[in-house]
Amino acid sequence: IAASVVPKTHYYTAHIGDVLTLDWSAVNGKDATIWLKLTMPSTPVTITLPSTITAWRDDFGNTASAPDMSTAGTYWIFIHKDAAQVWANAKKVA
């Protein structure tokens, strides 16, 4: 998943065994956010989220856990990189 100077939504359908990675090279040295709309298929599969995410946060900035994506549906994952860390927030929306 490549970050860009102008944020855009990345659409992704999970496939068994996928390992997602992040590419921040286009925004090197800048704060940036990646918007990922992930679809978990009707038979959920196991994927690996980017290992560079150093923290998960809830809507209020508190420490949270990586999302439980064990059910089919649509998940929004917001991944933000700043000078200190790469953190993310995720929720199932459908």
CSV table of N, CA, C and O in Angstrom, one decimal, residues 2-93:
chain,number,residue,atom,x,y,z
A,2,ALA,N,0.8,2.0,-1.0
A,2,ALA,CA,1.7,3.2,-1.1
A,2,ALA,C,1.0,4.5,-0.7
A,2,ALA,O,-0.1,4.8,-1.2
A,3,ALA,N,1.6,5.2,0.2
A,3,ALA,CA,1.1,6.5,0.6
A,3,ALA,C,1.4,7.5,-0.6
A,3,ALA,O,2.3,7.3,-1.4
A,4,SER,N,0.5,8.5,-0.6
A,4,SER,CA,0.7,9.6,-1.6
A,4,SER,C,0.6,10.9,-1.0
A,4,SER,O,0.0,11.1,0.1
A,5,VAL,N,1.1,11.9,-1.6
A,5,VAL,CA,1.0,13.3,-1.1
A,5,VAL,C,-0.4,13.7,-1.0
A,5,VAL,O,-0.8,14.3,0.0
A,6,VAL,N,-1.3,13.4,-1.9
A,6,VAL,CA,-2.7,13.7,-1.9
A,6,VAL,C,-3.4,12.4,-1.4
A,6,VAL,O,-3.3,11.3,-2.1
A,7,PRO,N,-3.9,12.4,-0.2
A,7,PRO,CA,-4.5,11.1,0.3
A,7,PRO,C,-5.6,10.6,-0.7
A,7,PRO,O,-6.3,11.3,-1.3
A,8,LYS,N,-5.6,9.2,-0.8
A,8,LYS,CA,-6.6,8.6,-1.6
A,8,LYS,C,-7.0,7.3,-0.9
A,8,LYS,O,-6.2,6.8,0.0
A,9,THR,N,-8.1,6.8,-1.2
A,9,THR,CA,-8.6,5.5,-0.6
A,9,THR,C,-8.0,4.3,-1.4
A,9,THR,O,-8.1,4.3,-2.6
A,10,HIS,N,-7.5,3.4,-0.7
A,10,HIS,CA,-7.0,2.1,-1.3
A,10,HIS,C,-8.1,1.1,-1.0
A,10,HIS,O,-8.5,0.9,0.1
A,11,TYR,N,-8.5,0.4,-2.0
A,11,TYR,CA,-9.6,-0.6,-1.9
A,11,TYR,C,-8.9,-2.0,-2.0
A,11,TYR,O,-8.1,-2.2,-2.9
A,12,TYR,N,-9.2,-2.9,-1.1
A,12,TYR,CA,-8.5,-4.1,-1.0
A,12,TYR,C,-9.4,-5.2,-0.6
A,12,TYR,O,-10.2,-5.1,0.4
A,13,THR,N,-9.4,-6.4,-1.3
A,13,THR,CA,-10.2,-7.5,-0.8
A,13,THR,C,-9.1,-8.6,-0.3
A,13,THR,O,-8.2,-8.9,-1.0
A,14,ALA,N,-9.4,-9.0,0.9
A,14,ALA,CA,-8.4,-9.9,1.5
A,14,ALA,C,-8.4,-11.3,0.8
A,14,ALA,O,-9.4,-11.8,0.4
A,15,HIS,N,-7.2,-11.9,0.7
A,15,HIS,CA,-7.0,-13.2,0.2
A,15,HIS,C,-6.1,-14.0,1.2
A,15,HIS,O,-5.2,-13.4,1.8
A,16,ILE,N,-6.4,-15.2,1.4
A,16,ILE,CA,-5.7,-16.0,2.4
A,16,ILE,C,-4.2,-15.9,2.3
A,16,ILE,O,-3.6,-15.9,1.2
A,17,GLY,N,-3.6,-15.6,3.4
A,17,GLY,CA,-2.1,-15.6,3.5
A,17,GLY,C,-1.5,-14.3,3.1
A,17,GLY,O,-0.3,-14.1,3.1
A,18,ASP,N,-2.3,-13.3,2.7
A,18,ASP,CA,-1.7,-12.0,2.3
A,18,ASP,C,-1.0,-11.3,3.4
A,18,ASP,O,-1.4,-11.4,4.6
A,19,VAL,N,0.1,-10.7,3.1
A,19,VAL,CA,0.9,-9.8,4.0
A,19,VAL,C,0.9,-8.4,3.4
A,19,VAL,O,1.4,-8.2,2.4
A,20,LEU,N,0.2,-7.5,4.1
A,20,LEU,CA,0.2,-6.1,3.7
A,20,LEU,C,1.4,-5.4,4.1
A,20,LEU,O,1.8,-5.5,5.3
A,21,THR,N,2.0,-4.6,3.3
A,21,THR,CA,3.1,-3.7,3.6
A,21,THR,C,2.8,-2.3,3.2
A,21,THR,O,1.9,-2.0,2.4
A,22,LEU,N,3.5,-1.4,3.8
A,22,LEU,CA,3.3,0.1,3.6
A,22,LEU,C,4.6,0.7,2.9
A,22,LEU,O,5.7,0.3,3.2
A,23,ASP,N,4.3,1.5,1.9
A,23,ASP,CA,5.4,2.3,1.3
A,23,ASP,C,5.2,3.7,1.5
A,23,ASP,O,4.2,4.3,0.9
A,24,TRP,N,6.0,4.4,2.3
A,24,TRP,CA,5.9,5.8,2.6
A,24,TRP,C,6.9,6.6,1.8
A,24,TRP,O,7.0,7.8,2.0
A,25,SER,N,7.6,6.1,0.8
A,25,SER,CA,8.6,6.8,0.1
A,25,SER,C,8.2,8.1,-0.6
A,25,SER,O,8.9,9.0,-0.7
A,26,ALA,N,6.9,8.1,-1.1
A,26,ALA,CA,6.4,9.3,-1.8
A,26,ALA,C,6.2,10.5,-0.8
A,26,ALA,O,6.1,11.6,-1.3
A,27,VAL,N,6.1,10.2,0.5
A,27,VAL,CA,5.9,11.2,1.4
A,27,VAL,C,7.0,11.3,2.5
A,27,VAL,O,6.8,11.7,3.6
A,28,ASN,N,8.1,10.9,2.1
A,28,ASN,CA,9.3,10.8,3.0
A,28,ASN,C,9.5,12.1,3.8
A,28,ASN,O,9.5,13.2,3.2
A,29,GLY,N,9.5,12.0,5.1
A,29,GLY,CA,9.7,13.1,6.0
A,29,GLY,C,8.5,13.9,6.3
A,29,GLY,O,8.6,15.0,7.0
A,30,LYS,N,7.3,13.5,5.8
A,30,LYS,CA,6.1,14.3,6.0
A,30,LYS,C,5.1,13.4,6.8
A,30,LYS,O,5.1,12.2,6.7
A,31,ASP,N,4.2,14.0,7.5
A,31,ASP,CA,3.1,13.3,8.1
A,31,ASP,C,2.2,12.9,7.0
A,31,ASP,O,2.0,13.6,6.0
A,32,ALA,N,1.7,11.7,7.1
A,32,ALA,CA,0.8,11.2,6.0
A,32,ALA,C,-0.2,10.2,6.5
A,32,ALA,O,0.1,9.5,7.6
A,33,THR,N,-1.3,10.0,5.8
A,33,THR,CA,-2.3,9.1,6.2
A,33,THR,C,-2.7,8.2,5.0
A,33,THR,O,-2.9,8.8,3.9
A,34,ILE,N,-2.9,7.0,5.3
A,34,ILE,CA,-3.4,6.0,4.2
A,34,ILE,C,-4.8,5.6,4.7
A,34,ILE,O,-5.0,5.2,5.8
A,35,TRP,N,-5.7,5.7,3.7
A,35,TRP,CA,-7.1,5.2,4.0
A,35,TRP,C,-7.2,3.9,3.3
A,35,TRP,O,-7.1,3.8,2.1
A,36,LEU,N,-7.5,2.9,4.0
A,36,LEU,CA,-7.7,1.5,3.4
A,36,LEU,C,-9.1,1.0,3.7
A,36,LEU,O,-9.5,0.9,4.9
A,37,LYS,N,-9.8,0.7,2.6
A,37,LYS,CA,-11.1,0.1,2.8
A,37,LYS,C,-10.9,-1.4,2.4
A,37,LYS,O,-10.7,-1.7,1.3
A,38,LEU,N,-11.0,-2.2,3.4
A,38,LEU,CA,-10.7,-3.6,3.3
A,38,LEU,C,-11.9,-4.4,3.3
A,38,LEU,O,-12.7,-4.3,4.2
A,39,THR,N,-12.1,-5.3,2.4
A,39,THR,CA,-13.3,-6.2,2.3
A,39,THR,C,-12.8,-7.6,2.7
A,39,THR,O,-11.9,-8.2,2.1
A,40,MET,N,-13.4,-8.1,3.8
A,40,MET,CA,-13.2,-9.5,4.2
A,40,MET,C,-14.2,-10.3,3.5
A,40,MET,O,-15.4,-10.0,3.7
A,41,PRO,N,-13.8,-11.4,2.8
A,41,PRO,CA,-14.8,-12.1,2.0
A,41,PRO,C,-15.8,-12.9,2.9
A,41,PRO,O,-15.6,-13.0,4.1
A,42,SER,N,-16.8,-13.5,2.3
A,42,SER,CA,-17.8,-14.2,3.0
A,42,SER,C,-17.3,-15.3,3.9
A,42,SER,O,-17.8,-15.6,4.9
A,43,THR,N,-16.2,-16.0,3.4
A,43,THR,CA,-15.5,-16.9,4.3
A,43,THR,C,-14.2,-16.2,4.7
A,43,THR,O,-13.3,-16.0,3.9
A,44,PRO,N,-14.2,-15.6,5.9
A,44,PRO,CA,-13.0,-14.8,6.3
A,44,PRO,C,-11.7,-15.6,6.2
A,44,PRO,O,-11.7,-16.8,6.4
A,45,VAL,N,-10.7,-14.8,5.9
A,45,VAL,CA,-9.3,-15.4,5.7
A,45,VAL,C,-8.4,-14.7,6.7
A,45,VAL,O,-8.7,-13.7,7.2
A,46,THR,N,-7.2,-15.3,6.9
A,46,THR,CA,-6.2,-14.7,7.8
A,46,THR,C,-5.2,-14.0,6.9
A,46,THR,O,-4.7,-14.5,5.9
A,47,ILE,N,-5.1,-12.7,7.3
A,47,ILE,CA,-4.1,-11.9,6.6
A,47,ILE,C,-3.2,-11.3,7.7
A,47,ILE,O,-3.5,-11.2,8.8
A,48,THR,N,-2.0,-10.7,7.3
A,48,THR,CA,-1.1,-10.1,8.2
A,48,THR,C,-1.1,-8.6,7.9
A,48,THR,O,-0.8,-8.2,6.7
A,49,LEU,N,-1.5,-7.8,8.9
A,49,LEU,CA,-1.5,-6.3,8.7
A,49,LEU,C,0.0,-5.8,8.8
A,49,LEU,O,0.9,-6.5,9.3
A,50,PRO,N,0.2,-4.6,8.3
A,50,PRO,CA,1.6,-4.1,8.2
A,50,PRO,C,2.3,-4.2,9.6
A,50,PRO,O,1.8,-3.7,10.6
A,51,SER,N,3.5,-4.7,9.6
A,51,SER,CA,4.3,-4.8,10.8
A,51,SER,C,4.8,-3.5,11.3
A,51,SER,O,5.2,-3.3,12.4
A,52,THR,N,4.8,-2.5,10.4
A,52,THR,CA,5.3,-1.2,10.7
A,52,THR,C,4.4,-0.4,11.6
A,52,THR,O,4.7,0.7,12.0
A,53,ILE,N,3.1,-0.8,11.7
A,53,ILE,CA,2.2,-0.1,12.6
A,53,ILE,C,2.6,-0.4,14.0
A,53,ILE,O,2.6,-1.5,14.5
A,54,THR,N,3.1,0.7,14.7
A,54,THR,CA,3.6,0.6,16.0
A,54,THR,C,2.6,0.7,17.1
A,54,THR,O,2.9,0.4,18.3
A,55,ALA,N,1.4,1.2,16.8
A,55,ALA,CA,0.4,1.4,17.8
A,55,ALA,C,-1.0,1.4,17.2
A,55,ALA,O,-1.2,1.9,16.0
A,56,TRP,N,-2.0,0.9,17.9
A,56,TRP,CA,-3.4,1.0,17.4
A,56,TRP,C,-4.1,1.9,18.4
A,56,TRP,O,-3.8,1.9,19.6
A,57,ARG,N,-4.9,2.7,17.9
A,57,ARG,CA,-5.6,3.8,18.7
A,57,ARG,C,-7.1,3.6,18.4
A,57,ARG,O,-7.6,3.3,17.4
A,58,ASP,N,-7.9,4.0,19.5
A,58,ASP,CA,-9.3,4.1,19.3
A,58,ASP,C,-9.7,5.5,18.8
A,58,ASP,O,-8.8,6.3,18.5
A,59,ASP,N,-11.0,5.8,18.7
A,59,ASP,CA,-11.4,7.1,18.2
A,59,ASP,C,-11.0,8.3,19.1
A,59,ASP,O,-11.0,9.5,18.6
A,60,PHE,N,-10.5,8.0,20.3
A,60,PHE,CA,-10.2,9.1,21.2
A,60,PHE,C,-8.6,9.2,21.4
A,60,PHE,O,-8.2,9.9,22.3
A,61,GLY,N,-7.9,8.4,20.7
A,61,GLY,CA,-6.4,8.4,20.8
A,61,GLY,C,-5.9,7.5,21.8
A,61,GLY,O,-4.7,7.4,22.1
A,62,ASN,N,-6.7,6.7,22.5
A,62,ASN,CA,-6.3,5.8,23.5
A,62,ASN,C,-5.7,4.5,22.9
A,62,ASN,O,-6.1,4.1,21.8
A,63,THR,N,-4.9,3.8,23.6
A,63,THR,CA,-4.3,2.5,23.1
A,63,THR,C,-5.5,1.6,22.8
A,63,THR,O,-6.4,1.4,23.6
A,64,ALA,N,-5.4,0.9,21.7
A,64,ALA,CA,-6.4,-0.1,21.3
A,64,ALA,C,-5.6,-1.3,20.8
A,64,ALA,O,-4.4,-1.4,20.7
A,65,SER,N,-6.4,-2.3,20.4
A,65,SER,CA,-5.9,-3.5,19.8
A,65,SER,C,-6.1,-3.5,18.3
A,65,SER,O,-6.9,-2.8,17.8
A,66,ALA,N,-5.3,-4.3,17.6
A,66,ALA,CA,-5.5,-4.5,16.2
A,66,ALA,C,-6.9,-5.0,15.9
A,66,ALA,O,-7.5,-5.6,16.8
A,67,PRO,N,-7.5,-4.7,14.8
A,67,PRO,CA,-8.9,-5.1,14.6
A,67,PRO,C,-9.1,-6.6,14.5
A,67,PRO,O,-8.2,-7.3,14.0
A,68,ASP,N,-10.2,-7.0,15.0
A,68,ASP,CA,-10.6,-8.4,14.9
A,68,ASP,C,-11.4,-8.5,13.6
A,68,ASP,O,-12.5,-7.9,13.4
A,69,MET,N,-10.8,-9.1,12.6
A,69,MET,CA,-11.4,-9.2,11.3
A,69,MET,C,-11.8,-10.6,11.0
A,69,MET,O,-11.7,-11.2,9.9
A,70,SER,N,-12.4,-11.3,12.0
A,70,SER,CA,-12.8,-12.7,11.9
A,70,SER,C,-14.2,-12.9,11.3
A,70,SER,O,-14.6,-14.0,11.1
A,71,THR,N,-14.8,-11.8,10.9
A,71,THR,CA,-16.2,-11.9,10.3
A,71,THR,C,-16.1,-11.2,9.0
A,71,THR,O,-15.4,-10.2,8.8
A,72,ALA,N,-16.9,-11.6,8.1
A,72,ALA,CA,-17.0,-11.0,6.7
A,72,ALA,C,-17.5,-9.6,6.8
A,72,ALA,O,-18.3,-9.3,7.7
A,73,GLY,N,-17.1,-8.8,5.9
A,73,GLY,CA,-17.6,-7.4,5.9
A,73,GLY,C,-16.6,-6.4,5.4
A,73,GLY,O,-15.6,-6.8,4.9
A,74,THR,N,-16.9,-5.1,5.6
A,74,THR,CA,-16.1,-4.0,5.2
A,74,THR,C,-15.5,-3.4,6.4
A,74,THR,O,-16.2,-3.1,7.4
A,75,TYR,N,-14.2,-3.1,6.4
A,75,TYR,CA,-13.4,-2.5,7.4
A,75,TYR,C,-12.7,-1.3,6.9
A,75,TYR,O,-12.1,-1.3,5.8
A,76,TRP,N,-12.8,-0.2,7.6
A,76,TRP,CA,-12.0,1.0,7.3
A,76,TRP,C,-10.8,1.0,8.2
A,76,TRP,O,-10.9,0.9,9.4
A,77,ILE,N,-9.6,1.1,7.7
A,77,ILE,CA,-8.4,1.2,8.4
A,77,ILE,C,-7.7,2.5,8.0
A,77,ILE,O,-7.4,2.7,6.9
A,78,PHE,N,-7.5,3.4,9.0
A,78,PHE,CA,-6.7,4.6,8.8
A,78,PHE,C,-5.3,4.4,9.4
A,78,PHE,O,-5.2,4.2,10.6
A,79,ILE,N,-4.3,4.6,8.6
A,79,ILE,CA,-2.9,4.4,9.0
A,79,ILE,C,-2.2,5.7,8.9
A,79,ILE,O,-2.2,6.3,7.8
A,80,HIS,N,-1.7,6.2,10.0
A,80,HIS,CA,-1.1,7.5,10.0
A,80,HIS,C,0.4,7.4,10.4
A,80,HIS,O,0.7,6.7,11.4
A,81,LYS,N,1.2,8.1,9.7
A,81,LYS,CA,2.7,8.2,10.0
A,81,LYS,C,3.0,9.6,10.3
A,81,LYS,O,2.7,10.5,9.6
A,82,ASP,N,3.6,9.8,11.5
A,82,ASP,CA,4.2,11.1,11.9
A,82,ASP,C,5.6,10.9,12.3
A,82,ASP,O,6.2,9.8,12.1
A,83,ALA,N,6.2,11.9,12.8
A,83,ALA,CA,7.7,11.8,13.2
A,83,ALA,C,7.9,10.8,14.3
A,83,ALA,O,9.0,10.2,14.3
A,84,ALA,N,6.9,10.5,15.1
A,84,ALA,CA,7.2,9.6,16.2
A,84,ALA,C,6.9,8.1,15.9
A,84,ALA,O,7.5,7.3,16.5
A,85,GLN,N,5.9,7.9,15.1
A,85,GLN,CA,5.4,6.5,15.0
A,85,GLN,C,4.5,6.3,13.8
A,85,GLN,O,4.0,7.3,13.2
A,86,VAL,N,4.1,5.1,13.5
A,86,VAL,CA,3.0,4.7,12.6
A,86,VAL,C,1.9,4.1,13.5
A,86,VAL,O,2.1,3.1,14.1
A,87,TRP,N,0.8,4.8,13.4
A,87,TRP,CA,-0.3,4.3,14.2
A,87,TRP,C,-1.6,4.1,13.4
A,87,TRP,O,-1.6,4.7,12.3
A,88,ALA,N,-2.5,3.3,13.8
A,88,ALA,CA,-3.7,3.0,13.0
A,88,ALA,C,-5.0,3.0,13.9
A,88,ALA,O,-4.9,2.8,15.1
A,89,ASN,N,-6.1,3.2,13.2
A,89,ASN,CA,-7.4,3.1,13.8
A,89,ASN,C,-8.2,2.3,12.8
A,89,ASN,O,-8.1,2.4,11.6
A,90,ALA,N,-9.0,1.3,13.3
A,90,ALA,CA,-9.8,0.5,12.4
A,90,ALA,C,-11.2,0.2,13.0
A,90,ALA,O,-11.4,0.2,14.2
A,91,LYS,N,-12.1,0.1,12.1
A,91,LYS,CA,-13.5,-0.3,12.6
A,91,LYS,C,-14.2,-1.0,11.4
A,91,LYS,O,-14.0,-0.7,10.3
A,92,LYS,N,-15.1,-1.9,11.8
A,92,LYS,CA,-16.0,-2.6,10.8
A,92,LYS,C,-17.2,-1.7,10.6
A,92,LYS,O,-17.8,-1.2,11.5
A,93,VAL,N,-17.5,-1.4,9.3
A,93,VAL,CA,-18.6,-0.5,9.0
A,93,VAL,C,-19.7,-1.2,8.3
A,93,VAL,O,-20.8,-0.6,8.1
